[in-house]
C-alpha positions as protocol buffer text, in pm:
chain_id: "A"
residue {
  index: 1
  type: UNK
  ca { x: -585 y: -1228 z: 1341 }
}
residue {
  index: 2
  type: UNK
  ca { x: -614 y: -1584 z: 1469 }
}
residue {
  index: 3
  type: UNK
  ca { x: -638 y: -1425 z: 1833 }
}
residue {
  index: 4
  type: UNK
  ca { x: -917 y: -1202 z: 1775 }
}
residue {
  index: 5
  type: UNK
  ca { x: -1262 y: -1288 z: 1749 }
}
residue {
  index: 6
  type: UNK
  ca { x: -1365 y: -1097 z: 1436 }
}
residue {
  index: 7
  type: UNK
  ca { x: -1670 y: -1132 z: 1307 }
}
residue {
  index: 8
  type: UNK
  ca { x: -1642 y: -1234 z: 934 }
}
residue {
  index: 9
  type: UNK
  ca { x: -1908 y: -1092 z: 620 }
}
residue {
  index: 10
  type: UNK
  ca { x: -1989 y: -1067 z: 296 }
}
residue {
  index: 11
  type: UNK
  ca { x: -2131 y: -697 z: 355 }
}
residue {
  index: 12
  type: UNK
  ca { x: -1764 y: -612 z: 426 }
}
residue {
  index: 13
  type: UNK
  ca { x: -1644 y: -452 z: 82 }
}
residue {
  index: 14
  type: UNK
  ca { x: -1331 y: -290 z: 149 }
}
residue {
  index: 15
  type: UNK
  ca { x: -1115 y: -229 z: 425 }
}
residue {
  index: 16
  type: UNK
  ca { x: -888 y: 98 z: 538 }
}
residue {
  index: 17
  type: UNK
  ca { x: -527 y: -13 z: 687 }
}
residue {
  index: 18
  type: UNK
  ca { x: -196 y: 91 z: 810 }
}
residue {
  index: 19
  type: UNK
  ca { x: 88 y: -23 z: 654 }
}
residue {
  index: 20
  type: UNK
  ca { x: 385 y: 38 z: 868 }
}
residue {
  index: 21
  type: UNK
  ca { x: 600 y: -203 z: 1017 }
}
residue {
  index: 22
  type: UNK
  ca { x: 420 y: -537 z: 1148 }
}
residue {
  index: 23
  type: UNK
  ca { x: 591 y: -505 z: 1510 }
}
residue {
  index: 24
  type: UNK
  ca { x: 422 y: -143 z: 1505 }
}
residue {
  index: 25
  type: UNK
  ca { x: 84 y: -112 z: 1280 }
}
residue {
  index: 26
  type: UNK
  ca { x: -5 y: -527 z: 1245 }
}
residue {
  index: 27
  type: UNK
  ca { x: -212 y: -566 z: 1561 }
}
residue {
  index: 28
  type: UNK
  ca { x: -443 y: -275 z: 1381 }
}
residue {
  index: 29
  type: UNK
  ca { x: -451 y: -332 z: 1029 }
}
residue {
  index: 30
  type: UNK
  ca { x: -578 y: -720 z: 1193 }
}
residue {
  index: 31
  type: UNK
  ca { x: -869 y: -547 z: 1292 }
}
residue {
  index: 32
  type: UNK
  ca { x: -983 y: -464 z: 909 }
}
residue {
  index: 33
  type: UNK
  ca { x: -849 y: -767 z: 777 }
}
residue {
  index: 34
  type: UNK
  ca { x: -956 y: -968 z: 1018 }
}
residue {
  index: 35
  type: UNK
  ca { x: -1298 y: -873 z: 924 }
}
residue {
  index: 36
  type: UNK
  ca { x: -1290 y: -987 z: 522 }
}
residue {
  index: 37
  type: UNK
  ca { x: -1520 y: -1308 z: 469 }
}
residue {
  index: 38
  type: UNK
  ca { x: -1304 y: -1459 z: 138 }
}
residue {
  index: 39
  type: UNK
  ca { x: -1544 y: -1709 z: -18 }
}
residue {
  index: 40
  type: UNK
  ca { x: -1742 y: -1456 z: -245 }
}
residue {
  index: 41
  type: UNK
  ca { x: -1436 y: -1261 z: -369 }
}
residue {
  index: 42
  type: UNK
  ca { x: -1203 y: -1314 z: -639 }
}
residue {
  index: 43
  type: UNK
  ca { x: -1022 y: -954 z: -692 }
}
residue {
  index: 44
  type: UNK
  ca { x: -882 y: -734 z: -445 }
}
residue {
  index: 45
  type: UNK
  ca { x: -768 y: -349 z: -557 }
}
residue {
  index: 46
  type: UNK
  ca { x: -475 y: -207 z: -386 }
}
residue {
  index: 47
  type: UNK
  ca { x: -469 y: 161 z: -327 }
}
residue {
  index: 48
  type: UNK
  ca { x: -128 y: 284 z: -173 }
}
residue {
  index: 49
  type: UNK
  ca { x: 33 y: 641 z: -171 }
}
residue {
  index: 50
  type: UNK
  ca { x: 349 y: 671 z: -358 }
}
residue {
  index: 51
  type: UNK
  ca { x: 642 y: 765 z: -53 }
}
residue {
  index: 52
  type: UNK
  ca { x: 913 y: 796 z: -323 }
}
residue {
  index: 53
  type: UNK
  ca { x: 797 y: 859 z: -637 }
}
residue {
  index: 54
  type: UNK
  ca { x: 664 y: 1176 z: -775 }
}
residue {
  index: 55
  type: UNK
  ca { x: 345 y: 1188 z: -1023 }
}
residue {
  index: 56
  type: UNK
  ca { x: 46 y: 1368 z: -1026 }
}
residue {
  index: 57
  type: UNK
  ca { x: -133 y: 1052 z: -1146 }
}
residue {
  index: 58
  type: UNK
  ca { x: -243 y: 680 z: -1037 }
}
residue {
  index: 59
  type: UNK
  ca { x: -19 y: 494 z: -1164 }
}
residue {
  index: 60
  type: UNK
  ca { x: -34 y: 81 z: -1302 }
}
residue {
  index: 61
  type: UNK
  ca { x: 150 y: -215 z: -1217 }
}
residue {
  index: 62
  type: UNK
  ca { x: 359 y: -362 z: -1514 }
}
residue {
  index: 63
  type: UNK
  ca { x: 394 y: -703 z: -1255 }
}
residue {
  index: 64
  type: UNK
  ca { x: 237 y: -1002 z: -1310 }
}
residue {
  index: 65
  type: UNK
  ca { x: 259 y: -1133 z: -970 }
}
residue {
  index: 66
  type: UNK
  ca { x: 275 y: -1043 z: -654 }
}
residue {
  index: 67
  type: UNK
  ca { x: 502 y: -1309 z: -406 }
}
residue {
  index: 68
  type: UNK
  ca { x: 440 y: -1306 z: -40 }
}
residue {
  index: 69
  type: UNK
  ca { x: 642 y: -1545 z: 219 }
}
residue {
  index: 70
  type: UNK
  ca { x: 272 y: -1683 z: 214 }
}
residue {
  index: 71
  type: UNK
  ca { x: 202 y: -1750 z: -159 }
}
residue {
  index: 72
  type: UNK
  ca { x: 201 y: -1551 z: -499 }
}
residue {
  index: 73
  type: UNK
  ca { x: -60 y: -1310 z: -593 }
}
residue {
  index: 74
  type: UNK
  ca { x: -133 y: -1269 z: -959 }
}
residue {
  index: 75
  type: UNK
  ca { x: -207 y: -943 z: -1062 }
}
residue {
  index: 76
  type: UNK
  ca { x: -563 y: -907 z: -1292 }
}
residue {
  index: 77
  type: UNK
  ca { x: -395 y: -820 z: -1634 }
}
residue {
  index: 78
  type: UNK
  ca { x: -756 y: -767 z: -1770 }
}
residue {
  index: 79
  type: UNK
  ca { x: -825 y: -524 z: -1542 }
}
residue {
  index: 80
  type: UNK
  ca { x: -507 y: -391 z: -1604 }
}
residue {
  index: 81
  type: UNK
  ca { x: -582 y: -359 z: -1952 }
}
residue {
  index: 82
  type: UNK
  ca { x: -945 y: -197 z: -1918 }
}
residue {
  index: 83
  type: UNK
  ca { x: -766 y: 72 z: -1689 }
}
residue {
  index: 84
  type: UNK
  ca { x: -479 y: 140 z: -1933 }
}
residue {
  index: 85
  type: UNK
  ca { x: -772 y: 232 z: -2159 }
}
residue {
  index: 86
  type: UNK
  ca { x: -883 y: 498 z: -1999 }
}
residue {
  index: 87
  type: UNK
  ca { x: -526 y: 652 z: -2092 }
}
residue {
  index: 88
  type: UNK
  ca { x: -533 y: 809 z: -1787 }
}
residue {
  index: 89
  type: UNK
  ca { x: -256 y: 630 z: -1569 }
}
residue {
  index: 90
  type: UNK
  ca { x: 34 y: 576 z: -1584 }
}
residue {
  index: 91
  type: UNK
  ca { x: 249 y: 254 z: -1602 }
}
residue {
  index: 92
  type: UNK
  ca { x: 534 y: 208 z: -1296 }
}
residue {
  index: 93
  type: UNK
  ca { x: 881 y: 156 z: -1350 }
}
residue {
  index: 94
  type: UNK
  ca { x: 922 y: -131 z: -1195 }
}
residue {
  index: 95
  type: UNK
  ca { x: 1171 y: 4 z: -982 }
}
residue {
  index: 96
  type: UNK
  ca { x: 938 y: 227 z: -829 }
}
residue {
  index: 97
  type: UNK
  ca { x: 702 y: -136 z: -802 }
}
residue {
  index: 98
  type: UNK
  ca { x: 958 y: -277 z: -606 }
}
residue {
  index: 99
  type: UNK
  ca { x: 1054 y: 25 z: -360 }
}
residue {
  index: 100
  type: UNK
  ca { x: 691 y: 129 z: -251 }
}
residue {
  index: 101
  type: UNK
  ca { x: 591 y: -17 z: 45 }
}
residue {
  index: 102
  type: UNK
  ca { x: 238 y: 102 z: 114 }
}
residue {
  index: 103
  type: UNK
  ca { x: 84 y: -209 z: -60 }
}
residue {
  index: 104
  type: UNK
  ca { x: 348 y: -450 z: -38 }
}
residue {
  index: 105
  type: UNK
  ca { x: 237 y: -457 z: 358 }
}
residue {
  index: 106
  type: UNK
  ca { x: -70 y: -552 z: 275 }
}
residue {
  index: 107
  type: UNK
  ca { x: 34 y: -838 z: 104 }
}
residue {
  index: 108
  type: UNK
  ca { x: 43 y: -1135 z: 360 }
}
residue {
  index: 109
  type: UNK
  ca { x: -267 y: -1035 z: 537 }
}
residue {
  index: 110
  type: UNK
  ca { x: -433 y: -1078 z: 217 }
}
residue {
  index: 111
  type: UNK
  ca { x: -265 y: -1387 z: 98 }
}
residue {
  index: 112
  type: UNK
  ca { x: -325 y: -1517 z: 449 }
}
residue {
  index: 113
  type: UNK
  ca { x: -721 y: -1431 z: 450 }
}
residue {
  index: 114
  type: UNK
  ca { x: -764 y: -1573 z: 117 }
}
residue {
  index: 115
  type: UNK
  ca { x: -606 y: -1862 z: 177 }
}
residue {
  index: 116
  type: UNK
  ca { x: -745 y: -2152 z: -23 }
}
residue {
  index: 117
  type: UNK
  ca { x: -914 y: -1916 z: -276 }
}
residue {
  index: 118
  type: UNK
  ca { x: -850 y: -1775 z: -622 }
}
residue {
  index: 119
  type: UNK
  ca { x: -807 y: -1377 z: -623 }
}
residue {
  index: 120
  type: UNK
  ca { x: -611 y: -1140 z: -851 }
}
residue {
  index: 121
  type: UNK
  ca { x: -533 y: -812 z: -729 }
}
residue {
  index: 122
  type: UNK
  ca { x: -515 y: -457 z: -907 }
}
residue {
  index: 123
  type: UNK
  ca { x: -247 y: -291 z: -748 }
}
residue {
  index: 124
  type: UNK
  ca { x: -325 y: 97 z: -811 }
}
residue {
  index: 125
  type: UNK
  ca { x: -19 y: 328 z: -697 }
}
residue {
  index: 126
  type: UNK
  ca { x: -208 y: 697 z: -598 }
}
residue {
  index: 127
  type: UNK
  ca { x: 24 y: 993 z: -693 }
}
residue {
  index: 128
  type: UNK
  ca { x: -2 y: 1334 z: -503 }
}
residue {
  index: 129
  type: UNK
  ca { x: -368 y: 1424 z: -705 }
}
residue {
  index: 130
  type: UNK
  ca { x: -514 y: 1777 z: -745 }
}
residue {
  index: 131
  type: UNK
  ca { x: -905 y: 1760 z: -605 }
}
residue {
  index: 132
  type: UNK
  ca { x: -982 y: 1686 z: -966 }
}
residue {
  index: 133
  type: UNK
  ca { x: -792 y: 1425 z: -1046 }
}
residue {
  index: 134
  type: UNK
  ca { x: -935 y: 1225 z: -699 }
}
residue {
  index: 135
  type: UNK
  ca { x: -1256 y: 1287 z: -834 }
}
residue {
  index: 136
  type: UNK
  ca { x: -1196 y: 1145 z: -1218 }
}
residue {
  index: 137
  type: UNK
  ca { x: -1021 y: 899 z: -1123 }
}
residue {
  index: 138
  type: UNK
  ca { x: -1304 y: 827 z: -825 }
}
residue {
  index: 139
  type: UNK
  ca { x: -1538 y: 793 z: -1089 }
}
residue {
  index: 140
  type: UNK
  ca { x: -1336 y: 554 z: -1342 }
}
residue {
  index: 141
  type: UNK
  ca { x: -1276 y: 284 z: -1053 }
}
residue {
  index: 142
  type: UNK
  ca { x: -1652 y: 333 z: -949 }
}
residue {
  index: 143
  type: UNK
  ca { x: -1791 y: 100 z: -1128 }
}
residue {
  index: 144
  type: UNK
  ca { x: -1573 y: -183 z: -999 }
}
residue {
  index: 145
  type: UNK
  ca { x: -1741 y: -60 z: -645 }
}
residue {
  index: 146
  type: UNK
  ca { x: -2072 y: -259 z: -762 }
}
residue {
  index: 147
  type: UNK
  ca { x: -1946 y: -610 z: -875 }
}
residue {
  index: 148
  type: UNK
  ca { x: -1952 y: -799 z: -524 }
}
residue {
  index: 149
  type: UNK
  ca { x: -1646 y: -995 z: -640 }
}
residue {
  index: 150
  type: UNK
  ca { x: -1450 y: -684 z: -555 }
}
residue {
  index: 151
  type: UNK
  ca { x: -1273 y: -592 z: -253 }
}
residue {
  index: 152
  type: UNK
  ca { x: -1103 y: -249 z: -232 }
}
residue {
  index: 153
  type: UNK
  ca { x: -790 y: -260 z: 46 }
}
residue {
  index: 154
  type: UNK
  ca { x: -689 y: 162 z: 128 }
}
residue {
  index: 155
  type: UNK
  ca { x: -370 y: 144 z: 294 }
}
residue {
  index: 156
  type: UNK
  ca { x: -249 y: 467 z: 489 }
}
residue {
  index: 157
  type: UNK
  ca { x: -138 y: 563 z: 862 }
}
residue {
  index: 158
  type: UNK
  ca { x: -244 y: 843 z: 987 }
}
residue {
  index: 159
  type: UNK
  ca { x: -49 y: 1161 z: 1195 }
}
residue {
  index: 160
  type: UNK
  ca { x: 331 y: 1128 z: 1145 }
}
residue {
  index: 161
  type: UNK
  ca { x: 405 y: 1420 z: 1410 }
}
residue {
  index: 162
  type: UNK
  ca { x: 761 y: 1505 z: 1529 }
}
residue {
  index: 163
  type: UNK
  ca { x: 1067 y: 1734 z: 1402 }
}
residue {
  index: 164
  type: UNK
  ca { x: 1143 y: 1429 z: 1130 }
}
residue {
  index: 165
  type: UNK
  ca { x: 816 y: 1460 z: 968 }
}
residue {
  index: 166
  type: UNK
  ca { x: 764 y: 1854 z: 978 }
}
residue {
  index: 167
  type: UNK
  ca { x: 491 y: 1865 z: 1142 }
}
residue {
  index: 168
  type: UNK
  ca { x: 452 y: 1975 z: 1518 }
}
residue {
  index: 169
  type: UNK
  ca { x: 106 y: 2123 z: 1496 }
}
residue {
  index: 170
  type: UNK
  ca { x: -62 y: 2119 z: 1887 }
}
residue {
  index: 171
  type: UNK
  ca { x: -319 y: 2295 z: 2097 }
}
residue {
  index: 172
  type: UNK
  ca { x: -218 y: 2267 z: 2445 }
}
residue {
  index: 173
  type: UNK
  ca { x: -605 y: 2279 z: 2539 }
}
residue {
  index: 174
  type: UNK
  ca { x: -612 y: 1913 z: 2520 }
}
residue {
  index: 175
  type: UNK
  ca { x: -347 y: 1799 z: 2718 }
}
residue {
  index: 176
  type: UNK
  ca { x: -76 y: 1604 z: 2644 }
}
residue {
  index: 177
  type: UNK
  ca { x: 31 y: 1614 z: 2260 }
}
residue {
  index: 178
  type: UNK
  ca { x: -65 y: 1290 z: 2244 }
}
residue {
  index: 179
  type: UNK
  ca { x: -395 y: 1324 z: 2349 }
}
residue {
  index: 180
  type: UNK
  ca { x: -390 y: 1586 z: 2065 }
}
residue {
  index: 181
  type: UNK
  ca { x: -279 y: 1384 z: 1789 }
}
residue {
  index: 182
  type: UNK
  ca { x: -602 y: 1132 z: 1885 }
}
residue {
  index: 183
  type: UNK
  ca { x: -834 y: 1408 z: 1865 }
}
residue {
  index: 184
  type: UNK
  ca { x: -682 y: 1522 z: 1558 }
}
residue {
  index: 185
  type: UNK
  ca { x: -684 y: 1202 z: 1415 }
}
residue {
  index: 186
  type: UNK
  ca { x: -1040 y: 1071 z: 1523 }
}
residue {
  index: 187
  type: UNK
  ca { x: -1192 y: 1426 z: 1359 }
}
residue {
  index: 188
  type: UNK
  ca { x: -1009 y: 1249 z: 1033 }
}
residue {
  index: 189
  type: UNK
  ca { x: -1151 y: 932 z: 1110 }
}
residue {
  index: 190
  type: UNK
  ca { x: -1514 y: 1074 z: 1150 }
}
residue {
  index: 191
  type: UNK
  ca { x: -1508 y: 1292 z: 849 }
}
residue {
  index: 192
  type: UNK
  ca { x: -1380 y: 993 z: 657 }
}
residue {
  index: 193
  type: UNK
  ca { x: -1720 y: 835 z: 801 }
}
residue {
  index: 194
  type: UNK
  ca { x: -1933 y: 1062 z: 660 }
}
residue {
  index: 195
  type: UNK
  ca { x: -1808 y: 944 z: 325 }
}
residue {
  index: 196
  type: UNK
  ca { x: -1749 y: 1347 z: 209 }
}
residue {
  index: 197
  type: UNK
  ca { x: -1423 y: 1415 z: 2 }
}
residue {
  index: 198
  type: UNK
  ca { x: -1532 y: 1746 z: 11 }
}
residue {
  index: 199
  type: UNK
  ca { x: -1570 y: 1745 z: 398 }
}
residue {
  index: 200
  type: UNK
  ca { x: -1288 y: 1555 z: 448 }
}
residue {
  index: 201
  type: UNK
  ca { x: -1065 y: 1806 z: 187 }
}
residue {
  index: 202
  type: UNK
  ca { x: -1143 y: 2092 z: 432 }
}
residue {
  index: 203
  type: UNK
  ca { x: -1017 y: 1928 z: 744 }
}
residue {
  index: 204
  type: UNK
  ca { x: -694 y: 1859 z: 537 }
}
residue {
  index: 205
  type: UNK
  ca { x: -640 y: 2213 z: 459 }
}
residue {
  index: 206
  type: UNK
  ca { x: -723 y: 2357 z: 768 }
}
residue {
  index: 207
  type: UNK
  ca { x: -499 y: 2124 z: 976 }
}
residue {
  index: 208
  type: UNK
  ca { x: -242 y: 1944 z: 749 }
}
residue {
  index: 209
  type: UNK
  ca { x: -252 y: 1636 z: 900 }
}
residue {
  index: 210
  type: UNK
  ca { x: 35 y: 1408 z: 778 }
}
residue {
  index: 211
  type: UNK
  ca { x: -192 y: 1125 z: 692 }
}
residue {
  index: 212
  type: UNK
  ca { x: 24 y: 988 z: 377 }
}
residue {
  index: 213
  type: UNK
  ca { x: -291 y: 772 z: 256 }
}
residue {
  index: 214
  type: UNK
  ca { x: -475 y: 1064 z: 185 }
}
residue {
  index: 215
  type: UNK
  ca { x: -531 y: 1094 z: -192 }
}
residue {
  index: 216
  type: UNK
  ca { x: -620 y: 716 z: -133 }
}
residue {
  index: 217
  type: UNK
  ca { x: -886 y: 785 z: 92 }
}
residue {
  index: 218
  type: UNK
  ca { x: -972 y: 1076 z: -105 }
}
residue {
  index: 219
  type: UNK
  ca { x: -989 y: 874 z: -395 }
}
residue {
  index: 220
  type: UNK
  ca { x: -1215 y: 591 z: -259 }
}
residue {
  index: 221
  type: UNK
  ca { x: -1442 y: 841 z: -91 }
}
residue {
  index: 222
  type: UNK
  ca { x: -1553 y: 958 z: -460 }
}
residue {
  index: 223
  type: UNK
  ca { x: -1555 y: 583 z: -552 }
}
residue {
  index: 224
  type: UNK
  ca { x: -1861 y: 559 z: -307 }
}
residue {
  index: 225
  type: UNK
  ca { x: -1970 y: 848 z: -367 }
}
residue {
  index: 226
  type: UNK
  ca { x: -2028 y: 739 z: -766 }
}
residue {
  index: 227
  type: UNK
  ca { x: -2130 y: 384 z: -738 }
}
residue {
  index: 228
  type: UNK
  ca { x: -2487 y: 223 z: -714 }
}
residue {
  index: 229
  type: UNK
  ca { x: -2409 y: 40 z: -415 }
}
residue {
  index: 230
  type: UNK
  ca { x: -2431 y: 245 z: -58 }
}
residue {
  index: 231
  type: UNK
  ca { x: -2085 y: 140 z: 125 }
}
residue {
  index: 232
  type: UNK
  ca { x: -2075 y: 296 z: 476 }
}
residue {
  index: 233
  type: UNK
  ca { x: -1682 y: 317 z: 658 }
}
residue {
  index: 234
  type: UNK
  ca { x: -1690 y: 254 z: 1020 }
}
residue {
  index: 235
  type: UNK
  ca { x: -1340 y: 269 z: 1240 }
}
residue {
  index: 236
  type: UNK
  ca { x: -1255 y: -10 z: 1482 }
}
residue {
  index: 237
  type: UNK
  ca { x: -901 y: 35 z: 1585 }
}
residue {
  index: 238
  type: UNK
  ca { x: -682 y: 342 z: 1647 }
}
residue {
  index: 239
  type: UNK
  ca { x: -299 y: 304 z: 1805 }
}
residue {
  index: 240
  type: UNK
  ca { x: -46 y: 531 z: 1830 }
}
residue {
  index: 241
  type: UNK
  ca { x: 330 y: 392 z: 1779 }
}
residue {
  index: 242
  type: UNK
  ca { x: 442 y: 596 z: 2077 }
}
residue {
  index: 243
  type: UNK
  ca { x: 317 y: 846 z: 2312 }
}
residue {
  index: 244
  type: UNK
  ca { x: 477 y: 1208 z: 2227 }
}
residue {
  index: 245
  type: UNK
  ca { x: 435 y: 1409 z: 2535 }
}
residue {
  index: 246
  type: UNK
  ca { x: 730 y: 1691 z: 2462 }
}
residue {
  index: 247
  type: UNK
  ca { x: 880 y: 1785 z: 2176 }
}
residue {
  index: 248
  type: UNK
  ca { x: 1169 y: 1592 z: 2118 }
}
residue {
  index: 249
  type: UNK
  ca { x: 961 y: 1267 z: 2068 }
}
residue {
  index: 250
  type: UNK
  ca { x: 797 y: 1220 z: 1743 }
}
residue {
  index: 251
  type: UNK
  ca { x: 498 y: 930 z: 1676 }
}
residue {
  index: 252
  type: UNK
  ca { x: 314 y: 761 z: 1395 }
}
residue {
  index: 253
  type: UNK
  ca { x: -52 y: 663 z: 1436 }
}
residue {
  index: 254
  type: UNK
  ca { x: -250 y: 398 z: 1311 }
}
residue {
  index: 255
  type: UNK
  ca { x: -602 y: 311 z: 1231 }
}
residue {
  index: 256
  type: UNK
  ca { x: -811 y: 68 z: 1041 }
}
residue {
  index: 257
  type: UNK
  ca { x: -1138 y: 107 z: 891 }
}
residue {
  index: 258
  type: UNK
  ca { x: -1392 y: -148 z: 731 }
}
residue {
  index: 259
  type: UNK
  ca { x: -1610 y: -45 z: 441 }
}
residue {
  index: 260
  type: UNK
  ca { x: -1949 y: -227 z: 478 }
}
residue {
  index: 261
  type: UNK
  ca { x: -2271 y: -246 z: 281 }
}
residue {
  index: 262
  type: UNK
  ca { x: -2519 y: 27 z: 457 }
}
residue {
  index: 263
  type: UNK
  ca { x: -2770 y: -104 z: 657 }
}
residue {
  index: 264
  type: UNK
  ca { x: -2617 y: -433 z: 723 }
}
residue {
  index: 265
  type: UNK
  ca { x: -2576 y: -509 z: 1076 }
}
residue {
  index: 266
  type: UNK
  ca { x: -2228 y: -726 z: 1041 }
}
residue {
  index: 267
  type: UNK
  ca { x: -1978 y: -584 z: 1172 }
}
């Protein structure tokens, strides 16, 4: 991040990042972390997709902290609380806690960007949801949405394409299948933009794009969707891990999103 002249602001409210290996995804999730002005903020929520573990729910941290090689993170246990009643989420074995990754790499960015400041997070595991359950739970977490002391961090990556990940979907009209996975993925990326979960449902049917933060996304597109506060999503970074150009290679892509106040000019 320190290489990268990013251009830091309070308008930035939430941020969309990969969470993959640091040797393959850091140099773009940097891009939307990069980006987070800390002074204003004092609790971050974590949305990650659950690799492992089944549910059909969000599910709750039972932690207390967070550590990073950086420094510990305390999880909000009011927040916590507030959530749990709802009764709508579940708690997470710890077990399942500590073998999820799709937060955990989000972990020392954000103990590295808040640096010198006070935050808890709200780490909010995000089950494989039926369109209903994005949109109730879009609605409950809403409301945190319009306190400016919150910051919302989305982790997913985006195509996994290859024989290991089942999915080899590719129109030859675009070239290489590499240069079909971008298109693919920047149609994602643009729907995501237009802030529709409806929209951005659709395209998920219709292509079945292996983006494993979707029911994240989905879920934080209802969030702004319900809240007072207009939050626009803007991409800045796409990557691929590798260039699949037959098929016997196989590629993961990556790209990073920031979440900013609409009509603000920062970013």
């Amino acid at each position: 991040m320190r290489s990268a002249s990013f251009s830091k602001s309070p308008n930035v409210r939430g941020v969309i990042a990969p969470h993959a290996g640091y040797s393959y995804s850091g140099r773009a999730a940097a891009y939307a972390f990069g980006n987070i002005d800390p002074s204003n903020i004092t609790r971050v929520f974590l949305l990650g997709p659950s690799h492992h573990y089944y549910t059909p729910n969000c599910a709750l941290s039972t932690a207390t902290v967070y550590k990073t090689p950086i420094r510990d993170l305390l999880v909000d246990l009011e927040v916590i609380e507030q959530l749990k009643a709802t009764q709508k989420f579940e708690l997470m074995d710890i077990r399942v806690d500590e073998a999820e990754h799709s937060m955990e790499m989000h972990l020392p960015y954000l103990a590295k960007v808040f640096e010198g400041h006070q935050i808890k997070i709200v780490p909010i595991l995000v089950g494989t949801l039926s369109s209903e359950n994005q949109a109730m739970y879009g609605q409950i977490l809403s409301k945190y949405v319009d306190d400016p002391k919150n910051f919302f961090c989305v982790s997913s990556d985006f195509c996994h394409w290859g024989y290991r990940f089942e999915y080899m979907f590719y129109d030859s009209e675009y070239g290489p299948i590499y240069k079909f996975i971008e298109a693919l993925d920047k149609l994602g990326m643009d729907i995501i933009e237009t802030g529709d979960p409806d929209i951005f449902k659709q395209y998920l049917s219709k292509y079945k794009n292996t983006i494993c933060g979707c029911h994240p996304i989905s879920v934080y597109l209802h969030m702004l969707r319900n809240c007072s506060t207009k939050i626009k999503i803007k991409f800045l970074r796409y990557e691929q891990s590798s260039q699949c150009k037959s098929a016997m290679d196989s590629s993961v892509s990556y790209a990073s999103a920031v979440a900013t106040i609409d009509g603000s000019s920062s970013i």
